[in-house]
Structure formats: structure tokens, C-alpha cells
């Protein structure tokens, strides 16, 4: 392994399995896992509670003062908003769209990217999001663009919501996902797009284990290539 810390960037659309795979990969590699979407979700929840998600000026102003804290408790990431643990609250479906909307505001991206880089500094890290390979960690050891068909992603999200006791109809989940994908890929500030040097992994027909195995192979190869340089 190289002495210089390694970083693995995992980007892709909603529901492609980024967090499941990134978490498993981080465990396999003994690295820290940072879920950057959770940070946008925490701020989305904050603006939702203020009933001001669509007020761009308020969003840009409030992101300067909002107290968002990312902590790691027994290795698991928890999100705090002004000291309140919002780790579960940010998973509510309405927070997904709010996070996507506030994340399009450049001031929000600036603050979140700075926080993300600070948290990851000097550590072996696996980070997932929309702009990790293109913006947050442009020099990442490995960049993976993880996709799956919209239908498969909606099926997975339905199962996940049902498991959490928050079931939603499939059609609704699919429509929300398509709308959020559109918003995330069409915004002006750091839109979701594969980094030029990313490896594309389509998980539509792969199990979680198969996907993690493939990603681990890619990661081990990239880390060893970086160590040889
Ligand atoms: O990964 P997620 O579904 O929890 O992310 C919620 C929203 O946050 C997503 O729709 C877009 C935004 N996001 C972003 O713009 N950049 C990131 N690095 C992560 C998430």
C-alpha cells in the first residue's frame, strides 16, 4: 500500500447503490467512508423546516451560518443540525428533493465541498456523491461512476423505504427519481456527470457482492499503481 493516503471517488445518480457499495468498499479497504449526500440532505431539511427551499437568496445566505456537524459514532456517520441528531430525519422522501434543490445553489456547493475536503484530509477515504471525481477530489486514486437503470434503481429504493417502514408506491418513487436525476444533471454548478477518467460500473444486473468485489479489484489495482509511481 502507498504511504500517501488514497481516495476513492464514487459518483452516480440516485439509487445506484453508491452508499451501500461505498460503505462496504471502505470496510474492505480499512478506509473512512464519507456520504456527502447526507450533508446536502441535512441542509435541505434545514431549509424545508424554514419553508424556504426554493428561495435561492435565503438558501445562499443561510448556508453560511447553518450548524451542520458530521460525526462518526462507532464508525458510522451521523449528521447533526444545530446539535440535533437528524441522521434518520434526512432519509424522508421529501428531504431528497429538497437536498437536490438546495444543492444547485453555488454557495451551498462551495461550503459543502470545503467541509468534505477538510473531513477527508490526510485519510484513506471512500467518498460518494455527484461531484466527487469532478470537483471534490479531482486527483482521486480511483474514480468510479456507478449506474443502474432507472427502473432497477426505483425498485431498490422502494425496497429500502419499505424496510425502513416508510413504504412508497413504485410509480411515485420512479417519477421522483427521474425528476431528481434531471435536476442533478442539468444544474449549472457542478452537474452530475462522469469524470473523464472514471471507470463506469453498471450494477443493474449485478448483486451487491458482485459489485463490491469488482470495485475492490479496481481499487486495489489503482492503489498499487499509485504506490508504484
Ligand atoms: O446521494 P443522495 O441521494 O443522498 O443526495 C441527495 C441530493 O444531494 C442529490 O439529489 C444531489 C445532492 N448531492 C450533490 O449535489 N452532490 C453530492 N456530492 C451529493 C449529493
PDB file of C-alpha atoms and ligand atoms in Angstrom:
ATOM      1  CA  UNK A   1       0.000   0.000   0.000  1.00  0.00           C
ATOM      2  CA  UNK A   2       1.171   3.525  -0.699  1.00  0.00           C
ATOM      3  CA  UNK A   3       2.212   5.817   2.131  1.00  0.00           C
ATOM      4  CA  UNK A   4       0.287   8.675   0.623  1.00  0.00           C
ATOM      5  CA  UNK A   5      -3.377   8.336   1.613  1.00  0.00           C
ATOM      6  CA  UNK A   6      -5.632   7.008  -1.127  1.00  0.00           C
ATOM      7  CA  UNK A   7      -9.035   8.350  -2.082  1.00  0.00           C
ATOM      8  CA  UNK A   8     -11.803   6.611  -3.967  1.00  0.00           C
ATOM      9  CA  UNK A   9     -14.496   8.766  -5.572  1.00  0.00           C
ATOM     10  CA  UNK A  10     -17.864   7.175  -6.294  1.00  0.00           C
ATOM     11  CA  UNK A  11     -20.385   9.218  -8.240  1.00  0.00           C
ATOM     12  CA  UNK A  12     -23.639   8.397  -9.950  1.00  0.00           C
ATOM     13  CA  UNK A  13     -27.387   9.006  -9.973  1.00  0.00           C
ATOM     14  CA  UNK A  14     -29.772   8.499  -7.043  1.00  0.00           C
ATOM     15  CA  UNK A  15     -30.359   4.904  -6.051  1.00  0.00           C
ATOM     16  CA  UNK A  16     -27.454   3.377  -7.998  1.00  0.00           C
ATOM     17  CA  UNK A  17     -26.259   1.789  -4.756  1.00  0.00           C
ATOM     18  CA  UNK A  18     -23.438   4.247  -4.125  1.00  0.00           C
ATOM     19  CA  UNK A  19     -23.742   4.339  -0.348  1.00  0.00           C
ATOM     20  CA  UNK A  20     -24.169   0.573   0.060  1.00  0.00           C
ATOM     21  CA  UNK A  21     -21.162  -0.135  -2.161  1.00  0.00           C
ATOM     22  CA  UNK A  22     -19.021   2.711  -0.830  1.00  0.00           C
ATOM     23  CA  UNK A  23     -19.635   1.669   2.768  1.00  0.00           C
ATOM     24  CA  UNK A  24     -18.756  -1.971   2.027  1.00  0.00           C
ATOM     25  CA  UNK A  25     -15.704  -0.959  -0.006  1.00  0.00           C
ATOM     26  CA  UNK A  26     -14.443   1.354   2.759  1.00  0.00           C
ATOM     27  CA  UNK A  27     -14.758  -1.514   5.243  1.00  0.00           C
ATOM     28  CA  UNK A  28     -12.862  -3.873   2.934  1.00  0.00           C
ATOM     29  CA  UNK A  29     -10.072  -1.329   2.433  1.00  0.00           C
ATOM     30  CA  UNK A  30      -9.973  -0.095   6.040  1.00  0.00           C
ATOM     31  CA  UNK A  31     -10.777   3.442   4.876  1.00  0.00           C
ATOM     32  CA  UNK A  32     -13.124   6.128   6.119  1.00  0.00           C
ATOM     33  CA  UNK A  33     -16.471   6.405   4.334  1.00  0.00           C
ATOM     34  CA  UNK A  34     -17.995   9.825   3.763  1.00  0.00           C
ATOM     35  CA  UNK A  35     -21.568  10.079   2.451  1.00  0.00           C
ATOM     36  CA  UNK A  36     -21.629  13.620   1.028  1.00  0.00           C
ATOM     37  CA  UNK A  37     -25.315  13.425   0.044  1.00  0.00           C
ATOM     38  CA  UNK A  38     -26.181  13.294   3.756  1.00  0.00           C
ATOM     39  CA  UNK A  39     -24.656  16.766   4.164  1.00  0.00           C
ATOM     40  CA  UNK A  40     -26.833  18.260   1.380  1.00  0.00           C
ATOM     41  CA  UNK A  41     -29.790  16.428   2.911  1.00  0.00           C
ATOM     42  CA  UNK A  42     -29.151  17.981   6.334  1.00  0.00           C
ATOM     43  CA  UNK A  43     -29.131  21.445   4.789  1.00  0.00           C
ATOM     44  CA  UNK A  44     -32.187  20.563   2.654  1.00  0.00           C
ATOM     45  CA  UNK A  45     -34.021  19.588   5.846  1.00  0.00           C
ATOM     46  CA  UNK A  46     -32.980  22.873   7.477  1.00  0.00           C
ATOM     47  CA  UNK A  47     -34.434  24.911   4.579  1.00  0.00           C
ATOM     48  CA  UNK A  48     -37.530  22.669   4.431  1.00  0.00           C
ATOM     49  CA  UNK A  49     -38.239  23.452   8.074  1.00  0.00           C
ATOM     50  CA  UNK A  50     -37.920  27.154   7.250  1.00  0.00           C
ATOM     51  CA  UNK A  51     -40.240  26.638   4.288  1.00  0.00           C
ATOM     52  CA  UNK A  52     -37.640  28.307   2.041  1.00  0.00           C
ATOM     53  CA  UNK A  53     -36.182  25.538  -0.157  1.00  0.00           C
ATOM     54  CA  UNK A  54     -36.957  27.442  -3.370  1.00  0.00           C
ATOM     55  CA  UNK A  55     -35.813  30.853  -2.129  1.00  0.00           C
ATOM     56  CA  UNK A  56     -32.321  30.927  -3.681  1.00  0.00           C
ATOM     57  CA  UNK A  57     -31.260  34.099  -1.852  1.00  0.00           C
ATOM     58  CA  UNK A  58     -32.274  32.649   1.523  1.00  0.00           C
ATOM     59  CA  UNK A  59     -30.560  29.346   0.683  1.00  0.00           C
ATOM     60  CA  UNK A  60     -27.316  31.132  -0.274  1.00  0.00           C
ATOM     61  CA  UNK A  61     -27.463  33.285   2.873  1.00  0.00           C
ATOM     62  CA  UNK A  62     -28.393  30.548   5.342  1.00  0.00           C
ATOM     63  CA  UNK A  63     -25.715  28.101   4.236  1.00  0.00           C
ATOM     64  CA  UNK A  64     -23.091  30.468   5.651  1.00  0.00           C
ATOM     65  CA  UNK A  65     -24.464  30.156   9.198  1.00  0.00           C
ATOM     66  CA  UNK A  66     -26.093  26.738   9.367  1.00  0.00           C
ATOM     67  CA  UNK A  67     -24.547  24.486  12.009  1.00  0.00           C
ATOM     68  CA  UNK A  68     -24.024  21.132  10.254  1.00  0.00           C
ATOM     69  CA  UNK A  69     -21.814  18.648  12.018  1.00  0.00           C
ATOM     70  CA  UNK A  70     -20.659  15.293  10.651  1.00  0.00           C
ATOM     71  CA  UNK A  71     -19.647  12.861  13.410  1.00  0.00           C
ATOM     72  CA  UNK A  72     -18.553   9.264  13.351  1.00  0.00           C
ATOM     73  CA  UNK A  73     -20.089   7.137  16.107  1.00  0.00           C
ATOM     74  CA  UNK A  74     -18.779   3.552  16.246  1.00  0.00           C
ATOM     75  CA  UNK A  75     -17.569   4.041  12.676  1.00  0.00           C
ATOM     76  CA  UNK A  76     -20.994   5.125  11.406  1.00  0.00           C
ATOM     77  CA  UNK A  77     -21.609   8.613  10.046  1.00  0.00           C
ATOM     78  CA  UNK A  78     -24.200  10.715  11.882  1.00  0.00           C
ATOM     79  CA  UNK A  79     -25.470  14.152  10.906  1.00  0.00           C
ATOM     80  CA  UNK A  80     -26.265  16.900  13.408  1.00  0.00           C
ATOM     81  CA  UNK A  81     -28.158  20.096  12.728  1.00  0.00           C
ATOM     82  CA  UNK A  82     -27.569  22.688  15.478  1.00  0.00           C
ATOM     83  CA  UNK A  83     -26.775  19.778  17.799  1.00  0.00           C
ATOM     84  CA  UNK A  84     -29.908  17.757  16.867  1.00  0.00           C
ATOM     85  CA  UNK A  85     -29.277  14.257  15.510  1.00  0.00           C
ATOM     86  CA  UNK A  86     -31.039  14.263  12.106  1.00  0.00           C
ATOM     87  CA  UNK A  87     -29.494  11.035  10.769  1.00  0.00           C
ATOM     88  CA  UNK A  88     -32.939   9.402  10.323  1.00  0.00           C
ATOM     89  CA  UNK A  89     -34.929  12.535   9.502  1.00  0.00           C
ATOM     90  CA  UNK A  90     -32.801  13.282   6.413  1.00  0.00           C
ATOM     91  CA  UNK A  91     -33.917   9.989   4.815  1.00  0.00           C
ATOM     92  CA  UNK A  92     -37.567  11.109   4.488  1.00  0.00           C
ATOM     93  CA  UNK A  93     -38.527  11.183   0.764  1.00  0.00           C
ATOM     94  CA  UNK A  94     -39.387  14.918   0.789  1.00  0.00           C
ATOM     95  CA  UNK A  95     -35.856  15.681   2.001  1.00  0.00           C
ATOM     96  CA  UNK A  96     -34.383  14.018  -1.140  1.00  0.00           C
ATOM     97  CA  UNK A  97     -35.890  16.615  -3.458  1.00  0.00           C
ATOM     98  CA  UNK A  98     -35.108  19.474  -1.050  1.00  0.00           C
ATOM     99  CA  UNK A  99     -31.458  18.353  -0.946  1.00  0.00           C
ATOM    100  CA  UNK A 100     -31.328  18.231  -4.738  1.00  0.00           C
ATOM    101  CA  UNK A 101     -32.827  21.754  -4.989  1.00  0.00           C
ATOM    102  CA  UNK A 102     -30.539  23.445  -2.446  1.00  0.00           C
ATOM    103  CA  UNK A 103     -27.502  21.615  -3.856  1.00  0.00           C
ATOM    104  CA  UNK A 104     -27.877  23.525  -7.136  1.00  0.00           C
ATOM    105  CA  UNK A 105     -27.020  26.825  -5.396  1.00  0.00           C
ATOM    106  CA  UNK A 106     -23.293  27.591  -5.876  1.00  0.00           C
ATOM    107  CA  UNK A 107     -22.776  28.955  -2.328  1.00  0.00           C
ATOM    108  CA  UNK A 108     -24.105  25.669  -0.926  1.00  0.00           C
ATOM    109  CA  UNK A 109     -21.710  23.624  -3.045  1.00  0.00           C
ATOM    110  CA  UNK A 110     -18.776  25.805  -2.059  1.00  0.00           C
ATOM    111  CA  UNK A 111     -19.364  25.340   1.659  1.00  0.00           C
ATOM    112  CA  UNK A 112     -20.089  21.596   1.424  1.00  0.00           C
ATOM    113  CA  UNK A 113     -17.066  20.867  -0.781  1.00  0.00           C
ATOM    114  CA  UNK A 114     -14.794  22.744   1.656  1.00  0.00           C
ATOM    115  CA  UNK A 115     -16.244  20.771   4.586  1.00  0.00           C
ATOM    116  CA  UNK A 116     -15.870  17.478   2.705  1.00  0.00           C
ATOM    117  CA  UNK A 117     -12.230  18.113   1.843  1.00  0.00           C
ATOM    118  CA  UNK A 118     -11.494  19.084   5.434  1.00  0.00           C
ATOM    119  CA  UNK A 119     -13.103  15.943   6.871  1.00  0.00           C
ATOM    120  CA  UNK A 120     -11.211  13.679   4.446  1.00  0.00           C
ATOM    121  CA  UNK A 121      -7.843  15.422   4.688  1.00  0.00           C
ATOM    122  CA  UNK A 122      -4.902  13.093   5.282  1.00  0.00           C
ATOM    123  CA  UNK A 123      -7.070   9.964   5.473  1.00  0.00           C
ATOM    124  CA  UNK A 124      -7.684   6.949   3.316  1.00  0.00           C
ATOM    125  CA  UNK A 125     -11.197   7.691   2.177  1.00  0.00           C
ATOM    126  CA  UNK A 126     -14.074   6.407   0.084  1.00  0.00           C
ATOM    127  CA  UNK A 127     -16.445   9.269  -0.717  1.00  0.00           C
ATOM    128  CA  UNK A 128     -19.703   9.103  -2.628  1.00  0.00           C
ATOM    129  CA  UNK A 129     -21.844  11.818  -4.203  1.00  0.00           C
ATOM    130  CA  UNK A 130     -22.370  13.573  -7.529  1.00  0.00           C
ATOM    131  CA  UNK A 131     -19.224  15.680  -7.970  1.00  0.00           C
ATOM    132  CA  UNK A 132     -16.542  13.800  -6.050  1.00  0.00           C
ATOM    133  CA  UNK A 133     -14.431  12.821  -9.067  1.00  0.00           C
ATOM    134  CA  UNK A 134     -15.039  16.062 -10.959  1.00  0.00           C
ATOM    135  CA  UNK A 135     -14.795  18.603  -8.141  1.00  0.00           C
ATOM    136  CA  UNK A 136     -14.183  17.429  -4.562  1.00  0.00           C
ATOM    137  CA  UNK A 137     -11.295  15.019  -5.214  1.00  0.00           C
ATOM    138  CA  UNK A 138     -10.124  15.644  -8.801  1.00  0.00           C
ATOM    139  CA  UNK A 139      -6.871  13.807  -8.045  1.00  0.00           C
ATOM    140  CA  UNK A 140      -8.591  10.735  -6.567  1.00  0.00           C
ATOM    141  CA  UNK A 141      -6.697   7.450  -6.773  1.00  0.00           C
ATOM    142  CA  UNK A 142      -9.743   5.861  -8.424  1.00  0.00           C
ATOM    143  CA  UNK A 143     -12.969   7.341  -9.760  1.00  0.00           C
ATOM    144  CA  UNK A 144     -15.984   5.119 -10.242  1.00  0.00           C
ATOM    145  CA  UNK A 145     -19.172   6.197 -11.999  1.00  0.00           C
ATOM    146  CA  UNK A 146     -21.816   3.826 -10.670  1.00  0.00           C
ATOM    147  CA  UNK A 147     -25.072   3.489 -12.580  1.00  0.00           C
ATOM    148  CA  UNK A 148     -28.087   1.219 -12.929  1.00  0.00           C
ATOM    149  CA  UNK A 149     -31.272   1.557 -14.969  1.00  0.00           C
ATOM    150  CA  UNK A 150     -33.879   3.966 -13.546  1.00  0.00           C
ATOM    151  CA  UNK A 151     -36.338   1.075 -13.104  1.00  0.00           C
ATOM    152  CA  UNK A 152     -33.827  -1.001 -11.160  1.00  0.00           C
ATOM    153  CA  UNK A 153     -32.854   1.995  -9.035  1.00  0.00           C
ATOM    154  CA  UNK A 154     -36.522   2.708  -8.253  1.00  0.00           C
ATOM    155  CA  UNK A 155     -37.103  -0.952  -7.322  1.00  0.00           C
ATOM    156  CA  UNK A 156     -34.157  -0.848  -4.925  1.00  0.00           C
ATOM    157  CA  UNK A 157     -35.250   2.459  -3.387  1.00  0.00           C
ATOM    158  CA  UNK A 158     -38.785   1.040  -2.852  1.00  0.00           C
ATOM    159  CA  UNK A 159     -37.375  -1.982  -1.044  1.00  0.00           C
ATOM    160  CA  UNK A 160     -35.143   0.253   1.086  1.00  0.00           C
ATOM    161  CA  UNK A 161     -38.040   2.554   2.049  1.00  0.00           C
ATOM    162  CA  UNK A 162     -40.296  -0.405   2.862  1.00  0.00           C
ATOM    163  CA  UNK A 163     -37.586  -1.879   5.065  1.00  0.00           C
ATOM    164  CA  UNK A 164     -37.371   1.415   6.940  1.00  0.00           C
ATOM    165  CA  UNK A 165     -41.147   1.385   7.500  1.00  0.00           C
ATOM    166  CA  UNK A 166     -41.701   4.257   5.027  1.00  0.00           C
ATOM    167  CA  UNK A 167     -43.244   2.441   2.001  1.00  0.00           C
ATOM    168  CA  UNK A 168     -43.977   4.448  -1.172  1.00  0.00           C
ATOM    169  CA  UNK A 169     -45.650   3.279  -4.422  1.00  0.00           C
ATOM    170  CA  UNK A 170     -43.183   2.182  -7.146  1.00  0.00           C
ATOM    171  CA  UNK A 171     -44.514   4.631  -9.761  1.00  0.00           C
ATOM    172  CA  UNK A 172     -44.131   7.529  -7.346  1.00  0.00           C
ATOM    173  CA  UNK A 173     -40.547   6.532  -6.476  1.00  0.00           C
ATOM    174  CA  UNK A 174     -39.663   6.123 -10.171  1.00  0.00           C
ATOM    175  CA  UNK A 175     -41.099   9.539 -11.097  1.00  0.00           C
ATOM    176  CA  UNK A 176     -39.329  11.243  -8.149  1.00  0.00           C
ATOM    177  CA  UNK A 177     -36.072   9.593  -9.158  1.00  0.00           C
ATOM    178  CA  UNK A 178     -36.326  10.664 -12.808  1.00  0.00           C
ATOM    179  CA  UNK A 179     -37.162  14.232 -11.715  1.00  0.00           C
ATOM    180  CA  UNK A 180     -34.217  14.323  -9.286  1.00  0.00           C
ATOM    181  CA  UNK A 181     -31.812  12.851 -11.891  1.00  0.00           C
ATOM    182  CA  UNK A 182     -32.878  15.576 -14.320  1.00  0.00           C
ATOM    183  CA  UNK A 183     -32.349  18.320 -11.738  1.00  0.00           C
ATOM    184  CA  UNK A 184     -28.944  16.924 -10.638  1.00  0.00           C
ATOM    185  CA  UNK A 185     -27.632  16.552 -14.204  1.00  0.00           C
ATOM    186  CA  UNK A 186     -28.956  19.860 -15.561  1.00  0.00           C
ATOM    187  CA  UNK A 187     -27.883  22.338 -12.879  1.00  0.00           C
ATOM    188  CA  UNK A 188     -25.192  24.863 -13.816  1.00  0.00           C
ATOM    189  CA  UNK A 189     -22.998  24.310 -10.735  1.00  0.00           C
ATOM    190  CA  UNK A 190     -21.073  21.001 -10.794  1.00  0.00           C
ATOM    191  CA  UNK A 191     -23.787  18.945 -12.510  1.00  0.00           C
ATOM    192  CA  UNK A 192     -23.719  15.192 -12.118  1.00  0.00           C
ATOM    193  CA  UNK A 193     -21.505  13.891 -14.915  1.00  0.00           C
ATOM    194  CA  UNK A 194     -18.869  11.192 -15.117  1.00  0.00           C
ATOM    195  CA  UNK A 195     -15.291  12.403 -14.653  1.00  0.00           C
ATOM    196  CA  UNK A 196     -13.334  11.871 -17.872  1.00  0.00           C
ATOM    197  CA  UNK A 197     -11.008   9.445 -16.146  1.00  0.00           C
ATOM    198  CA  UNK A 198     -13.727   7.492 -14.315  1.00  0.00           C
ATOM    199  CA  UNK A 199     -14.420   3.786 -14.642  1.00  0.00           C
ATOM    200  CA  UNK A 200     -18.101   3.090 -15.376  1.00  0.00           C
ATOM    201  CA  UNK A 201     -19.739   0.312 -13.414  1.00  0.00           C
ATOM    202  CA  UNK A 202     -23.329  -0.673 -14.274  1.00  0.00           C
ATOM    203  CA  UNK A 203     -24.802  -2.528 -11.321  1.00  0.00           C
ATOM    204  CA  UNK A 204     -28.207  -3.264 -12.948  1.00  0.00           C
ATOM    205  CA  UNK A 205     -27.531  -6.944 -13.330  1.00  0.00           C
ATOM    206  CA  UNK A 206     -25.006  -7.415 -10.526  1.00  0.00           C
ATOM    207  CA  UNK A 207     -25.637  -8.389  -6.913  1.00  0.00           C
ATOM    208  CA  UNK A 208     -24.261  -6.203  -4.127  1.00  0.00           C
ATOM    209  CA  UNK A 209     -21.477  -8.742  -3.516  1.00  0.00           C
ATOM    210  CA  UNK A 210     -20.519  -8.870  -7.203  1.00  0.00           C
ATOM    211  CA  UNK A 211     -20.440  -5.083  -7.419  1.00  0.00           C
ATOM    212  CA  UNK A 212     -18.310  -4.702  -4.280  1.00  0.00           C
ATOM    213  CA  UNK A 213     -15.916  -7.421  -5.487  1.00  0.00           C
ATOM    214  CA  UNK A 214     -15.490  -5.645  -8.825  1.00  0.00           C
ATOM    215  CA  UNK A 215     -14.990  -2.265  -7.167  1.00  0.00           C
ATOM    216  CA  UNK A 216     -12.488  -3.687  -4.682  1.00  0.00           C
ATOM    217  CA  UNK A 217     -10.471  -5.191  -7.544  1.00  0.00           C
ATOM    218  CA  UNK A 218     -10.415  -1.817  -9.312  1.00  0.00           C
ATOM    219  CA  UNK A 219      -9.443  -0.062  -6.070  1.00  0.00           C
ATOM    220  CA  UNK A 220      -6.617  -2.447  -5.167  1.00  0.00           C
ATOM    221  CA  UNK A 221      -5.182  -2.127  -8.703  1.00  0.00           C
ATOM    222  CA  UNK A 222      -5.406   1.681  -8.639  1.00  0.00           C
ATOM    223  CA  UNK A 223      -3.845   1.934  -5.159  1.00  0.00           C
ATOM    224  CA  UNK A 224      -0.968  -0.299  -6.179  1.00  0.00           C
ATOM    225  CA  UNK A 225      -0.446   1.676  -9.415  1.00  0.00           C
ATOM    226  CA  UNK A 226      -0.332   4.894  -7.366  1.00  0.00           C
ATOM    227  CA  UNK A 227       2.216   3.358  -4.973  1.00  0.00           C
ATOM    228  CA  UNK A 228       4.487   2.449  -7.905  1.00  0.00           C
ATOM    229  CA  UNK A 229       4.523   5.992  -9.218  1.00  0.00           C
TER     230      UNK A 229
HETATM  231  O1  LIG B   1     -26.813  10.900  -2.563  1.00  0.00           O
HETATM  232  P1  LIG B   1     -28.135  11.468  -2.047  1.00  0.00           P
HETATM  233  O2  LIG B   1     -29.333  10.930  -2.773  1.00  0.00           O
HETATM  234  O3  LIG B   1     -28.261  11.301  -0.561  1.00  0.00           O
HETATM  235  O4  LIG B   1     -28.041  13.040  -2.355  1.00  0.00           O
HETATM  236  C1  LIG B   1     -29.115  13.927  -2.135  1.00  0.00           C
HETATM  237  C2  LIG B   1     -29.001  15.102  -3.106  1.00  0.00           C
HETATM  238  O5  LIG B   1     -27.858  15.890  -2.779  1.00  0.00           O
HETATM  239  C3  LIG B   1     -28.837  14.740  -4.576  1.00  0.00           C
HETATM  240  O6  LIG B   1     -30.075  14.667  -5.240  1.00  0.00           O
HETATM  241  C4  LIG B   1     -27.958  15.827  -5.139  1.00  0.00           C
HETATM  242  C5  LIG B   1     -27.212  16.362  -3.949  1.00  0.00           C
HETATM  243  N1  LIG B   1     -25.795  15.970  -3.930  1.00  0.00           N
HETATM  244  C6  LIG B   1     -24.907  16.743  -4.647  1.00  0.00           C
HETATM  245  O7  LIG B   1     -25.330  17.675  -5.337  1.00  0.00           O
HETATM  246  N2  LIG B   1     -23.577  16.487  -4.583  1.00  0.00           N
HETATM  247  C7  LIG B   1     -23.108  15.469  -3.844  1.00  0.00           C
HETATM  248  N3  LIG B   1     -21.790  15.255  -3.790  1.00  0.00           N
HETATM  249  C8  LIG B   1     -24.001  14.638  -3.128  1.00  0.00           C
HETATM  250  C9  LIG B   1     -25.344  14.912  -3.209  1.00  0.00           C
END
